[in-house]
Coordinates of C-alpha atoms in Angstrom, one line a residue:
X1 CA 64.8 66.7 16.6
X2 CA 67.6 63.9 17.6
X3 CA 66.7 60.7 18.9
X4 CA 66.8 60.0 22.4
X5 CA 69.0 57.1 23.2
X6 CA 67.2 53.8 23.5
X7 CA 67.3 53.7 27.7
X8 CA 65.2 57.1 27.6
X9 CA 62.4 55.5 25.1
X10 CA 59.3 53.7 26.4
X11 CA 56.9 51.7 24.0
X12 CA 53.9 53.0 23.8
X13 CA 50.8 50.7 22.5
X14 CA 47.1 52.6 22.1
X15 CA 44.2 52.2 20.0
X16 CA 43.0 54.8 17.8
X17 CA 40.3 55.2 15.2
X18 CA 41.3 54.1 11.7
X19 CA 39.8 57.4 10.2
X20 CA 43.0 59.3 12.4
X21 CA 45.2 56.6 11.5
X22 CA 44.7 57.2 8.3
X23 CA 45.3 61.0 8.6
X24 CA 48.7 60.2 10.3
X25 CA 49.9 58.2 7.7
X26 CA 48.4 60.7 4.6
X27 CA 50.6 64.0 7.4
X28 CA 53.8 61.4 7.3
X29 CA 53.8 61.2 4.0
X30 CA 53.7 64.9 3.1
X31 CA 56.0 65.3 5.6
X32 CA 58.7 62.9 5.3
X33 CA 58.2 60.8 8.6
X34 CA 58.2 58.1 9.4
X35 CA 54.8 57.1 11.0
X36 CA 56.1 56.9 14.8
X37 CA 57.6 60.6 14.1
X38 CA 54.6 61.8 12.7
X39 CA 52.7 60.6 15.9
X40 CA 55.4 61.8 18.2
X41 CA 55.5 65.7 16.2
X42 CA 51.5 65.2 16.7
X43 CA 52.0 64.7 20.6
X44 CA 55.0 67.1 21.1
X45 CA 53.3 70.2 19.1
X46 CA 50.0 69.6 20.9
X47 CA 51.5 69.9 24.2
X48 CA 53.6 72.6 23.4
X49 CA 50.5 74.5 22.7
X50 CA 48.9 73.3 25.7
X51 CA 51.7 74.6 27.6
X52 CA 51.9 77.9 25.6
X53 CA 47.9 78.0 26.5
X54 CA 48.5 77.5 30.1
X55 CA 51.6 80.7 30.5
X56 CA 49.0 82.8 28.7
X57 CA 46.0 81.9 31.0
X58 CA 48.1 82.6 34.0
X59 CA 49.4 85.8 32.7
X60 CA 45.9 87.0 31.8
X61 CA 44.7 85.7 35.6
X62 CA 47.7 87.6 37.1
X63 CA 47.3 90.9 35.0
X64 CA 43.1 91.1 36.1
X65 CA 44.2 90.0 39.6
X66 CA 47.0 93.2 39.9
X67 CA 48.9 90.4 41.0
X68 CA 53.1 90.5 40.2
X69 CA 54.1 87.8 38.4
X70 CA 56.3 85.2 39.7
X71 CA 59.8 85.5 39.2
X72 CA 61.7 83.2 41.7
X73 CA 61.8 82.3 44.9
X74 CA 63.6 85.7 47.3
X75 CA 61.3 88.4 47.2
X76 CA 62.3 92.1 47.8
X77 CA 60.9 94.8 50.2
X78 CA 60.7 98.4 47.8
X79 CA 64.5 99.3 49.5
X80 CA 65.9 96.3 47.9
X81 CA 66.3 94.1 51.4
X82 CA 65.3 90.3 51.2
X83 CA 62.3 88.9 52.5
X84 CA 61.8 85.9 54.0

């Protein structure tokens, strides 16, 4: 992943528990990071899955529902004519 330029970084300060500290800093070791990667692969990669989590849910909804999933905004009568 590239850096994002400085003006598009915030600093971020938070407590955690030492036992998970430690865990970030055995994972950044393994991996090659750099602690503040490691934590920022952590964050990206759980949300990523969260988002993943979410599509799936909605697909499942939709699919029990009979509902169409959404595709954009102009909808189509069955001859092909817009809707409004």
């Amino acid at each position: 992943m590239t850096k994002p330029p400085v003006s598009e970084q915030v600093q971020v300060n938070f407590r955690m528990p030492k036992e998970l500290q430690d865990k970030c800093k055995t994972a950044a070791g393994k991996n090659g990071r750099s602690m503040n990667a490691e934590k920022i692969f952590a964050l990206e990669k759980y949300f990523g899955e969260i988002h993943r989590n979410n599509d799936s849910r909605d697909e499942v909804t939709e699919d029990q529902l009979g509902v169409e999933p959404k595709r954009n905004s102009t909808s189509t009568d069955e001859e092909g004519a817009q809707l409004h």
